[in-house]
PDB file of C-alpha atoms and ligand atoms in Angstrom:
ATOM      1  CA  UNK A   1     -32.719 -10.232 355.228  1.00  0.00           C
ATOM      2  CA  UNK A   2     -34.924  -8.082 353.026  1.00  0.00           C
ATOM      3  CA  UNK A   3     -34.167  -7.505 349.357  1.00  0.00           C
ATOM      4  CA  UNK A   4     -31.765  -4.563 349.017  1.00  0.00           C
ATOM      5  CA  UNK A   5     -30.583  -4.640 352.620  1.00  0.00           C
ATOM      6  CA  UNK A   6     -26.823  -4.635 352.956  1.00  0.00           C
ATOM      7  CA  UNK A   7     -25.145  -7.998 353.310  1.00  0.00           C
ATOM      8  CA  UNK A   8     -22.094  -8.197 355.556  1.00  0.00           C
ATOM      9  CA  UNK A   9     -19.053  -8.332 353.271  1.00  0.00           C
ATOM     10  CA  UNK A  10     -16.351 -10.798 354.026  1.00  0.00           C
ATOM     11  CA  UNK A  11     -13.271 -11.887 352.146  1.00  0.00           C
ATOM     12  CA  UNK A  12     -14.922 -15.320 352.111  1.00  0.00           C
ATOM     13  CA  UNK A  13     -17.294 -14.120 349.350  1.00  0.00           C
ATOM     14  CA  UNK A  14     -14.833 -15.220 346.700  1.00  0.00           C
ATOM     15  CA  UNK A  15     -12.162 -16.652 348.927  1.00  0.00           C
ATOM     16  CA  UNK A  16      -8.556 -16.621 347.743  1.00  0.00           C
ATOM     17  CA  UNK A  17      -7.349 -18.692 350.703  1.00  0.00           C
ATOM     18  CA  UNK A  18      -5.740 -21.987 349.628  1.00  0.00           C
ATOM     19  CA  UNK A  19      -5.964 -21.184 345.916  1.00  0.00           C
ATOM     20  CA  UNK A  20      -3.195 -20.947 343.345  1.00  0.00           C
ATOM     21  CA  UNK A  21      -2.075 -17.907 341.342  1.00  0.00           C
ATOM     22  CA  UNK A  22       0.576 -17.171 338.764  1.00  0.00           C
ATOM     23  CA  UNK A  23       1.828 -13.584 338.730  1.00  0.00           C
ATOM     24  CA  UNK A  24       3.889 -12.621 335.677  1.00  0.00           C
ATOM     25  CA  UNK A  25       6.178  -9.706 336.538  1.00  0.00           C
ATOM     26  CA  UNK A  26       6.258 -10.565 340.238  1.00  0.00           C
ATOM     27  CA  UNK A  27       9.839  -9.537 340.968  1.00  0.00           C
ATOM     28  CA  UNK A  28       9.134  -5.819 341.376  1.00  0.00           C
ATOM     29  CA  UNK A  29       6.648  -2.991 341.036  1.00  0.00           C
ATOM     30  CA  UNK A  30       2.939  -3.617 340.605  1.00  0.00           C
ATOM     31  CA  UNK A  31       3.312  -7.385 340.104  1.00  0.00           C
ATOM     32  CA  UNK A  32       5.315  -7.755 343.303  1.00  0.00           C
ATOM     33  CA  UNK A  33       2.743  -5.752 345.291  1.00  0.00           C
ATOM     34  CA  UNK A  34      -0.089  -7.934 343.951  1.00  0.00           C
ATOM     35  CA  UNK A  35       1.843 -11.143 344.683  1.00  0.00           C
ATOM     36  CA  UNK A  36       2.463  -9.944 348.225  1.00  0.00           C
ATOM     37  CA  UNK A  37      -1.227  -9.163 348.833  1.00  0.00           C
ATOM     38  CA  UNK A  38      -2.269 -12.534 347.345  1.00  0.00           C
ATOM     39  CA  UNK A  39       0.098 -14.348 349.721  1.00  0.00           C
ATOM     40  CA  UNK A  40      -1.364 -12.339 352.577  1.00  0.00           C
ATOM     41  CA  UNK A  41      -4.828 -13.540 351.459  1.00  0.00           C
ATOM     42  CA  UNK A  42      -3.634 -17.144 351.749  1.00  0.00           C
ATOM     43  CA  UNK A  43      -2.863 -18.026 348.137  1.00  0.00           C
ATOM     44  CA  UNK A  44       0.071 -19.985 346.766  1.00  0.00           C
ATOM     45  CA  UNK A  45       1.778 -17.765 344.201  1.00  0.00           C
ATOM     46  CA  UNK A  46       4.035 -18.757 341.313  1.00  0.00           C
ATOM     47  CA  UNK A  47       6.103 -15.597 340.788  1.00  0.00           C
ATOM     48  CA  UNK A  48       7.460 -15.229 337.281  1.00  0.00           C
ATOM     49  CA  UNK A  49      10.099 -12.901 335.810  1.00  0.00           C
ATOM     50  CA  UNK A  50      13.248 -13.276 333.687  1.00  0.00           C
ATOM     51  CA  UNK A  51      15.779 -12.696 336.435  1.00  0.00           C
ATOM     52  CA  UNK A  52      16.156 -15.526 338.970  1.00  0.00           C
ATOM     53  CA  UNK A  53      18.085 -13.144 341.240  1.00  0.00           C
ATOM     54  CA  UNK A  54      15.295 -10.571 341.048  1.00  0.00           C
ATOM     55  CA  UNK A  55      12.775 -13.243 342.019  1.00  0.00           C
ATOM     56  CA  UNK A  56      14.900 -14.447 344.950  1.00  0.00           C
ATOM     57  CA  UNK A  57      15.194 -10.860 346.186  1.00  0.00           C
ATOM     58  CA  UNK A  58      11.423 -10.393 345.958  1.00  0.00           C
ATOM     59  CA  UNK A  59      10.862 -13.715 347.752  1.00  0.00           C
ATOM     60  CA  UNK A  60      12.789 -12.322 350.707  1.00  0.00           C
ATOM     61  CA  UNK A  61      10.329  -9.395 350.839  1.00  0.00           C
ATOM     62  CA  UNK A  62       7.201 -11.589 350.734  1.00  0.00           C
ATOM     63  CA  UNK A  63       4.931 -12.088 353.772  1.00  0.00           C
ATOM     64  CA  UNK A  64       4.719 -15.895 353.306  1.00  0.00           C
ATOM     65  CA  UNK A  65       7.828 -16.892 351.300  1.00  0.00           C
ATOM     66  CA  UNK A  66       7.066 -20.596 351.774  1.00  0.00           C
ATOM     67  CA  UNK A  67       4.017 -20.164 349.523  1.00  0.00           C
ATOM     68  CA  UNK A  68       5.908 -18.063 346.935  1.00  0.00           C
ATOM     69  CA  UNK A  69       7.346 -20.211 344.150  1.00  0.00           C
ATOM     70  CA  UNK A  70       9.782 -18.272 341.934  1.00  0.00           C
ATOM     71  CA  UNK A  71      10.024 -19.320 338.298  1.00  0.00           C
ATOM     72  CA  UNK A  72      12.459 -17.563 335.956  1.00  0.00           C
ATOM     73  CA  UNK A  73      11.576 -17.472 332.282  1.00  0.00           C
ATOM     74  CA  UNK A  74      11.424 -15.020 329.395  1.00  0.00           C
ATOM     75  CA  UNK A  75       7.809 -14.807 328.261  1.00  0.00           C
ATOM     76  CA  UNK A  76       8.870 -12.939 325.127  1.00  0.00           C
ATOM     77  CA  UNK A  77      10.626 -16.043 323.755  1.00  0.00           C
ATOM     78  CA  UNK A  78       9.196 -19.347 322.572  1.00  0.00           C
ATOM     79  CA  UNK A  79      11.890 -21.111 324.624  1.00  0.00           C
ATOM     80  CA  UNK A  80      10.565 -19.371 327.720  1.00  0.00           C
ATOM     81  CA  UNK A  81       6.969 -20.285 326.918  1.00  0.00           C
ATOM     82  CA  UNK A  82       7.996 -23.918 326.294  1.00  0.00           C
ATOM     83  CA  UNK A  83       9.832 -24.034 329.606  1.00  0.00           C
ATOM     84  CA  UNK A  84       6.711 -22.721 331.351  1.00  0.00           C
ATOM     85  CA  UNK A  85       4.606 -25.412 329.659  1.00  0.00           C
ATOM     86  CA  UNK A  86       7.102 -28.162 330.600  1.00  0.00           C
ATOM     87  CA  UNK A  87       7.005 -27.168 334.251  1.00  0.00           C
ATOM     88  CA  UNK A  88       3.204 -27.013 334.188  1.00  0.00           C
ATOM     89  CA  UNK A  89       3.072 -23.692 336.026  1.00  0.00           C
ATOM     90  CA  UNK A  90       0.230 -22.303 333.909  1.00  0.00           C
ATOM     91  CA  UNK A  91      -1.950 -25.344 334.548  1.00  0.00           C
ATOM     92  CA  UNK A  92      -4.457 -25.678 337.370  1.00  0.00           C
ATOM     93  CA  UNK A  93      -4.571 -21.990 338.255  1.00  0.00           C
ATOM     94  CA  UNK A  94      -7.342 -20.139 340.045  1.00  0.00           C
ATOM     95  CA  UNK A  95      -5.858 -16.789 339.095  1.00  0.00           C
ATOM     96  CA  UNK A  96      -3.598 -15.458 336.369  1.00  0.00           C
ATOM     97  CA  UNK A  97      -2.113 -11.965 336.829  1.00  0.00           C
ATOM     98  CA  UNK A  98      -0.286 -10.401 333.882  1.00  0.00           C
ATOM     99  CA  UNK A  99       1.946  -7.578 335.087  1.00  0.00           C
ATOM    100  CA  UNK A 100       5.119  -8.259 333.104  1.00  0.00           C
ATOM    101  CA  UNK A 101       6.361  -6.231 330.193  1.00  0.00           C
ATOM    102  CA  UNK A 102       8.724  -3.611 328.981  1.00  0.00           C
ATOM    103  CA  UNK A 103       8.618  -0.034 327.712  1.00  0.00           C
ATOM    104  CA  UNK A 104      10.608   1.882 325.127  1.00  0.00           C
ATOM    105  CA  UNK A 105      10.004   5.547 324.454  1.00  0.00           C
ATOM    106  CA  UNK A 106      10.786   7.460 321.273  1.00  0.00           C
ATOM    107  CA  UNK A 107       9.001   9.399 318.565  1.00  0.00           C
ATOM    108  CA  UNK A 108       7.739   7.640 315.464  1.00  0.00           C
ATOM    109  CA  UNK A 109      10.686   9.135 313.569  1.00  0.00           C
ATOM    110  CA  UNK A 110      13.202   7.731 316.037  1.00  0.00           C
ATOM    111  CA  UNK A 111      11.893   4.562 317.729  1.00  0.00           C
ATOM    112  CA  UNK A 112      13.117   1.438 315.947  1.00  0.00           C
ATOM    113  CA  UNK A 113      11.207  -1.536 314.605  1.00  0.00           C
ATOM    114  CA  UNK A 114      13.382  -3.748 316.811  1.00  0.00           C
ATOM    115  CA  UNK A 115      12.027  -1.879 319.869  1.00  0.00           C
ATOM    116  CA  UNK A 116       8.492  -2.286 318.531  1.00  0.00           C
ATOM    117  CA  UNK A 117       9.034  -6.033 318.033  1.00  0.00           C
ATOM    118  CA  UNK A 118      10.484  -6.423 321.532  1.00  0.00           C
ATOM    119  CA  UNK A 119       7.502  -4.682 323.128  1.00  0.00           C
ATOM    120  CA  UNK A 120       5.043  -6.637 320.993  1.00  0.00           C
ATOM    121  CA  UNK A 121       6.585  -9.928 322.135  1.00  0.00           C
ATOM    122  CA  UNK A 122       6.668  -8.976 325.827  1.00  0.00           C
ATOM    123  CA  UNK A 123       3.547  -6.814 326.181  1.00  0.00           C
ATOM    124  CA  UNK A 124       0.965  -8.369 323.850  1.00  0.00           C
ATOM    125  CA  UNK A 125       2.064 -11.765 322.527  1.00  0.00           C
ATOM    126  CA  UNK A 126       3.239 -13.019 325.933  1.00  0.00           C
ATOM    127  CA  UNK A 127      -0.043 -12.260 327.765  1.00  0.00           C
ATOM    128  CA  UNK A 128      -1.952 -13.872 324.887  1.00  0.00           C
ATOM    129  CA  UNK A 129       0.190 -17.016 325.104  1.00  0.00           C
ATOM    130  CA  UNK A 130      -0.120 -17.191 328.884  1.00  0.00           C
ATOM    131  CA  UNK A 131      -3.889 -16.825 328.832  1.00  0.00           C
ATOM    132  CA  UNK A 132      -4.090 -19.537 326.154  1.00  0.00           C
ATOM    133  CA  UNK A 133      -1.987 -21.902 328.278  1.00  0.00           C
ATOM    134  CA  UNK A 134      -3.910 -21.198 331.476  1.00  0.00           C
ATOM    135  CA  UNK A 135      -7.472 -21.152 330.116  1.00  0.00           C
ATOM    136  CA  UNK A 136      -8.413 -24.848 330.469  1.00  0.00           C
ATOM    137  CA  UNK A 137      -7.489 -24.794 334.168  1.00  0.00           C
ATOM    138  CA  UNK A 138      -9.097 -21.405 334.763  1.00  0.00           C
ATOM    139  CA  UNK A 139     -12.340 -22.568 333.145  1.00  0.00           C
ATOM    140  CA  UNK A 140     -12.331 -25.789 335.203  1.00  0.00           C
ATOM    141  CA  UNK A 141     -11.937 -23.727 338.407  1.00  0.00           C
ATOM    142  CA  UNK A 142     -14.081 -20.731 337.403  1.00  0.00           C
ATOM    143  CA  UNK A 143     -10.958 -18.684 337.934  1.00  0.00           C
ATOM    144  CA  UNK A 144      -9.981 -15.077 337.301  1.00  0.00           C
ATOM    145  CA  UNK A 145      -7.637 -13.168 334.982  1.00  0.00           C
ATOM    146  CA  UNK A 146      -6.068  -9.777 335.732  1.00  0.00           C
ATOM    147  CA  UNK A 147      -4.462  -7.843 332.886  1.00  0.00           C
ATOM    148  CA  UNK A 148      -2.341  -4.920 334.063  1.00  0.00           C
ATOM    149  CA  UNK A 149      -2.638  -2.555 331.138  1.00  0.00           C
ATOM    150  CA  UNK A 150      -2.043   1.225 331.247  1.00  0.00           C
ATOM    151  CA  UNK A 151      -3.759   4.597 331.046  1.00  0.00           C
ATOM    152  CA  UNK A 152      -1.670   4.925 327.864  1.00  0.00           C
ATOM    153  CA  UNK A 153      -4.209   2.558 326.279  1.00  0.00           C
ATOM    154  CA  UNK A 154      -6.693   5.452 326.266  1.00  0.00           C
ATOM    155  CA  UNK A 155      -4.726   8.104 324.412  1.00  0.00           C
ATOM    156  CA  UNK A 156      -1.538   8.181 322.368  1.00  0.00           C
ATOM    157  CA  UNK A 157       1.019  10.850 323.201  1.00  0.00           C
ATOM    158  CA  UNK A 158       4.173  12.070 321.508  1.00  0.00           C
ATOM    159  CA  UNK A 159       7.068   9.747 322.213  1.00  0.00           C
ATOM    160  CA  UNK A 160       5.115   6.711 323.419  1.00  0.00           C
ATOM    161  CA  UNK A 161       3.375   5.602 320.222  1.00  0.00           C
ATOM    162  CA  UNK A 162       4.604   2.008 320.198  1.00  0.00           C
ATOM    163  CA  UNK A 163       3.845   1.414 323.870  1.00  0.00           C
ATOM    164  CA  UNK A 164       0.447   3.167 323.769  1.00  0.00           C
ATOM    165  CA  UNK A 165      -0.651   1.242 320.665  1.00  0.00           C
ATOM    166  CA  UNK A 166       0.258  -2.078 322.281  1.00  0.00           C
ATOM    167  CA  UNK A 167      -1.509  -1.143 325.531  1.00  0.00           C
ATOM    168  CA  UNK A 168      -4.647  -0.279 323.541  1.00  0.00           C
ATOM    169  CA  UNK A 169      -4.357  -3.692 321.899  1.00  0.00           C
ATOM    170  CA  UNK A 170      -3.944  -5.390 325.282  1.00  0.00           C
ATOM    171  CA  UNK A 171      -7.066  -3.650 326.562  1.00  0.00           C
ATOM    172  CA  UNK A 172      -8.954  -4.807 323.492  1.00  0.00           C
ATOM    173  CA  UNK A 173      -7.637  -8.345 323.961  1.00  0.00           C
ATOM    174  CA  UNK A 174      -8.984  -8.300 327.511  1.00  0.00           C
ATOM    175  CA  UNK A 175     -12.432  -7.314 326.242  1.00  0.00           C
ATOM    176  CA  UNK A 176     -12.453 -10.218 323.774  1.00  0.00           C
ATOM    177  CA  UNK A 177     -11.262 -12.721 326.363  1.00  0.00           C
ATOM    178  CA  UNK A 178     -13.925 -11.503 328.808  1.00  0.00           C
ATOM    179  CA  UNK A 179     -16.611 -11.915 326.161  1.00  0.00           C
ATOM    180  CA  UNK A 180     -15.414 -15.481 325.506  1.00  0.00           C
ATOM    181  CA  UNK A 181     -15.002 -16.763 329.057  1.00  0.00           C
ATOM    182  CA  UNK A 182     -17.611 -14.995 331.202  1.00  0.00           C
ATOM    183  CA  UNK A 183     -20.067 -17.717 330.182  1.00  0.00           C
ATOM    184  CA  UNK A 184     -17.705 -20.256 331.771  1.00  0.00           C
ATOM    185  CA  UNK A 185     -17.728 -18.310 335.033  1.00  0.00           C
ATOM    186  CA  UNK A 186     -14.251 -16.812 334.462  1.00  0.00           C
ATOM    187  CA  UNK A 187     -13.905 -13.107 335.328  1.00  0.00           C
ATOM    188  CA  UNK A 188     -11.473 -10.783 333.522  1.00  0.00           C
ATOM    189  CA  UNK A 189     -10.266  -7.567 335.135  1.00  0.00           C
ATOM    190  CA  UNK A 190      -8.311  -5.018 333.098  1.00  0.00           C
ATOM    191  CA  UNK A 191      -6.414  -2.430 335.121  1.00  0.00           C
ATOM    192  CA  UNK A 192      -5.353   0.909 333.632  1.00  0.00           C
ATOM    193  CA  UNK A 193      -2.998   2.554 336.109  1.00  0.00           C
ATOM    194  CA  UNK A 194      -1.387   5.953 335.727  1.00  0.00           C
ATOM    195  CA  UNK A 195       2.183   6.659 336.823  1.00  0.00           C
ATOM    196  CA  UNK A 196       3.127   4.248 339.595  1.00  0.00           C
ATOM    197  CA  UNK A 197       6.293   4.475 341.680  1.00  0.00           C
ATOM    198  CA  UNK A 198       9.054   1.994 340.981  1.00  0.00           C
ATOM    199  CA  UNK A 199      11.989   1.084 338.787  1.00  0.00           C
ATOM    200  CA  UNK A 200      10.138   1.802 335.559  1.00  0.00           C
ATOM    201  CA  UNK A 201       9.199   5.350 336.526  1.00  0.00           C
ATOM    202  CA  UNK A 202      12.711   5.949 337.855  1.00  0.00           C
ATOM    203  CA  UNK A 203      14.135   4.995 334.454  1.00  0.00           C
ATOM    204  CA  UNK A 204      11.560   7.062 332.558  1.00  0.00           C
ATOM    205  CA  UNK A 205      12.285  10.144 334.677  1.00  0.00           C
ATOM    206  CA  UNK A 206      16.049   9.642 334.359  1.00  0.00           C
ATOM    207  CA  UNK A 207      15.840   9.322 330.562  1.00  0.00           C
ATOM    208  CA  UNK A 208      13.651  12.440 330.307  1.00  0.00           C
ATOM    209  CA  UNK A 209      15.947  14.443 332.619  1.00  0.00           C
ATOM    210  CA  UNK A 210      13.131  14.886 335.149  1.00  0.00           C
ATOM    211  CA  UNK A 211      13.309  14.774 338.927  1.00  0.00           C
ATOM    212  CA  UNK A 212      11.903  11.467 340.243  1.00  0.00           C
ATOM    213  CA  UNK A 213       9.523  12.177 343.133  1.00  0.00           C
ATOM    214  CA  UNK A 214       8.001   9.053 344.616  1.00  0.00           C
ATOM    215  CA  UNK A 215       5.670  11.131 346.837  1.00  0.00           C
ATOM    216  CA  UNK A 216       3.607  12.427 343.880  1.00  0.00           C
ATOM    217  CA  UNK A 217       3.202   9.010 342.269  1.00  0.00           C
ATOM    218  CA  UNK A 218       0.751   6.256 342.981  1.00  0.00           C
ATOM    219  CA  UNK A 219       2.185   3.349 344.963  1.00  0.00           C
ATOM    220  CA  UNK A 220       2.204  -0.231 343.633  1.00  0.00           C
ATOM    221  CA  UNK A 221       0.244  -1.291 346.716  1.00  0.00           C
ATOM    222  CA  UNK A 222      -2.540   1.189 345.819  1.00  0.00           C
ATOM    223  CA  UNK A 223      -3.082  -0.826 342.637  1.00  0.00           C
ATOM    224  CA  UNK A 224      -2.696  -4.146 344.459  1.00  0.00           C
ATOM    225  CA  UNK A 225      -5.354  -3.277 347.042  1.00  0.00           C
ATOM    226  CA  UNK A 226      -7.925  -2.425 344.363  1.00  0.00           C
ATOM    227  CA  UNK A 227      -7.130  -5.643 342.496  1.00  0.00           C
ATOM    228  CA  UNK A 228      -7.549  -7.803 345.610  1.00  0.00           C
ATOM    229  CA  UNK A 229     -10.846  -6.089 346.474  1.00  0.00           C
ATOM    230  CA  UNK A 230     -12.144  -6.779 342.950  1.00  0.00           C
ATOM    231  CA  UNK A 231     -11.039 -10.413 343.044  1.00  0.00           C
ATOM    232  CA  UNK A 232     -12.888 -10.957 346.315  1.00  0.00           C
ATOM    233  CA  UNK A 233     -16.251  -9.706 345.070  1.00  0.00           C
ATOM    234  CA  UNK A 234     -19.049 -12.272 345.143  1.00  0.00           C
ATOM    235  CA  UNK A 235     -19.585 -14.161 341.884  1.00  0.00           C
ATOM    236  CA  UNK A 236     -22.729 -12.105 341.226  1.00  0.00           C
ATOM    237  CA  UNK A 237     -20.568  -9.215 339.965  1.00  0.00           C
ATOM    238  CA  UNK A 238     -17.460  -8.540 337.915  1.00  0.00           C
ATOM    239  CA  UNK A 239     -15.223  -5.469 337.917  1.00  0.00           C
ATOM    240  CA  UNK A 240     -14.318  -5.247 334.244  1.00  0.00           C
ATOM    241  CA  UNK A 241     -11.985  -2.267 334.250  1.00  0.00           C
ATOM    242  CA  UNK A 242     -10.196  -0.193 336.863  1.00  0.00           C
ATOM    243  CA  UNK A 243      -8.868   3.299 336.123  1.00  0.00           C
ATOM    244  CA  UNK A 244      -6.449   4.393 338.844  1.00  0.00           C
ATOM    245  CA  UNK A 245      -4.495   7.665 338.811  1.00  0.00           C
ATOM    246  CA  UNK A 246      -2.090   9.438 341.151  1.00  0.00           C
ATOM    247  CA  UNK A 247      -4.045  11.816 343.387  1.00  0.00           C
ATOM    248  CA  UNK A 248      -1.270  14.397 343.703  1.00  0.00           C
ATOM    249  CA  UNK A 249      -0.643  16.529 340.640  1.00  0.00           C
ATOM    250  CA  UNK A 250       2.748  18.004 339.797  1.00  0.00           C
TER     251      UNK A 250
HETATM  252  N1  LIG B 301       4.861   1.811 336.565  1.00  0.00           N
HETATM  253  C1  LIG B 301       3.956   2.560 335.939  1.00  0.00           C
HETATM  254  O1  LIG B 301       3.957   3.810 336.029  1.00  0.00           O
HETATM  255  C2  LIG B 301       2.888   1.901 335.112  1.00  0.00           C
HETATM  256  C3  LIG B 301       1.822   2.697 334.679  1.00  0.00           C
HETATM  257  C4  LIG B 301       0.825   2.098 333.906  1.00  0.00           C
HETATM  258  C5  LIG B 301       0.899   0.770 333.585  1.00  0.00           C
HETATM  259  N2  LIG B 301       1.961   0.021 334.005  1.00  0.00           N
HETATM  260  C6  LIG B 301       1.985  -1.387 333.589  1.00  0.00           C
HETATM  261  O2  LIG B 301       2.022  -2.205 334.741  1.00  0.00           O
HETATM  262  C7  LIG B 301       2.839  -3.354 334.536  1.00  0.00           C
HETATM  263  C8  LIG B 301       3.878  -3.418 335.626  1.00  0.00           C
HETATM  264  O3  LIG B 301       4.548  -2.186 335.699  1.00  0.00           O
HETATM  265  P1  LIG B 301       5.809  -2.002 336.661  1.00  0.00           P
HETATM  266  O4  LIG B 301       6.100  -0.570 336.766  1.00  0.00           O
HETATM  267  O5  LIG B 301       5.624  -2.828 337.884  1.00  0.00           O
HETATM  268  O6  LIG B 301       6.925  -2.669 335.706  1.00  0.00           O
HETATM  269  P2  LIG B 301       8.459  -3.028 335.972  1.00  0.00           P
HETATM  270  O7  LIG B 301       8.993  -2.430 337.231  1.00  0.00           O
HETATM  271  O8  LIG B 301       9.141  -2.715 334.683  1.00  0.00           O
HETATM  272  O9  LIG B 301       8.405  -4.611 336.200  1.00  0.00           O
HETATM  273  C9  LIG B 301       8.149  -5.480 335.147  1.00  0.00           C
HETATM  274  C10 LIG B 301       8.137  -6.902 335.648  1.00  0.00           C
HETATM  275  O10 LIG B 301       7.995  -7.773 334.517  1.00  0.00           O
HETATM  276  C11 LIG B 301       9.108  -8.675 334.423  1.00  0.00           C
HETATM  277  N3  LIG B 301       9.362  -8.892 332.992  1.00  0.00           N
HETATM  278  C12 LIG B 301       9.665  -7.962 332.060  1.00  0.00           C
HETATM  279  N4  LIG B 301       9.821  -8.528 330.858  1.00  0.00           N
HETATM  280  C13 LIG B 301       9.573  -9.855 331.028  1.00  0.00           C
HETATM  281  C14 LIG B 301       9.585 -10.982 330.146  1.00  0.00           C
HETATM  282  N5  LIG B 301       9.883 -10.855 328.849  1.00  0.00           N
HETATM  283  N6  LIG B 301       9.293 -12.208 330.644  1.00  0.00           N
HETATM  284  C15 LIG B 301       8.990 -12.339 331.963  1.00  0.00           C
HETATM  285  N7  LIG B 301       8.974 -11.326 332.839  1.00  0.00           N
HETATM  286  C16 LIG B 301       9.266 -10.094 332.376  1.00  0.00           C
HETATM  287  C17 LIG B 301      10.232  -7.936 335.182  1.00  0.00           C
HETATM  288  O11 LIG B 301      11.252  -8.766 335.676  1.00  0.00           O
HETATM  289  P3  LIG B 301      12.572  -9.104 334.788  1.00  0.00           P
HETATM  290  O12 LIG B 301      13.135  -7.796 334.329  1.00  0.00           O
HETATM  291  O13 LIG B 301      13.466  -9.868 335.705  1.00  0.00           O
HETATM  292  O14 LIG B 301      12.065  -9.941 333.674  1.00  0.00           O
HETATM  293  C18 LIG B 301       9.434  -7.321 336.329  1.00  0.00           C
HETATM  294  O15 LIG B 301       9.159  -8.302 337.301  1.00  0.00           O
HETATM  295  C19 LIG B 301       3.438  -3.194 333.130  1.00  0.00           C
HETATM  296  O16 LIG B 301       2.719  -3.987 332.246  1.00  0.00           O
HETATM  297  C20 LIG B 301       3.235  -1.732 332.801  1.00  0.00           C
HETATM  298  O17 LIG B 301       3.024  -1.515 331.428  1.00  0.00           O
HETATM  299  C21 LIG B 301       2.939   0.557 334.773  1.00  0.00           C
END
């Protein structure tokens, strides 16, 4: 085939089949949609969240539940991180997906330091700790990391200062990790979604007294499909950052 001619694309370019992933935040929302698509692509998926019941419920919704291994632990606590290390779930991974976390709203005058600390532990410290634990295995396998960040990383807005600042930090962390591990053949994808349907948006709308309309929001599977496509690119390229927004405007 001549230089520049199109090469037939197949999911075998960077095959996911038979490989192992850990998805943090797999019990609902974006993490669950990604876990589901990874199972469909033939991976074994360790699904992580705090609630064992939530994980069991998500397992029942998965396309290949026999390859979905639920693991309940709180990534915001050292006890949770130790439990993860003891069970060895962050070792020997081909893919680490970080989609867990929490969100508090409130103006700078009103939001508490306790809320800031809770979000720091869950949204920034936990991904850092997980990447640290998984890196030796990811390097050995020339694996991939996906950081689900947020469009809030790009601009602060009234009432979301704590969350936006931590998302900006997560995005920056992703850039540093990418710069460190690309040379080892490890790819790092940072995803910055806009409003995506699910429990989090339901709660945000409820708290703000707004009508929740799923039809104008992006769907978790929209994000999942873009992530899977990026993961399956040949090793000659890396998608570094994905900006995805709802198409319908209010
Ligand atoms: N939804 C949106 O509109 C939107 C927009 C932009 C970016 N994002 C980002 O995308 C990611 C996923 O969003 P989402 O809407 O799917 O979130 P979600 O519905 O709130 O789900 C969060 C997931 O993380 C788990 N989790 C939370 N805290 C945890 C902890 N300390 N340890 C372990 N697991 C924990 C939750 O399960 P448990 O509660 O059982 O622990 C759940 O599985 C988040 O990082 C969010 O910032 C979301």
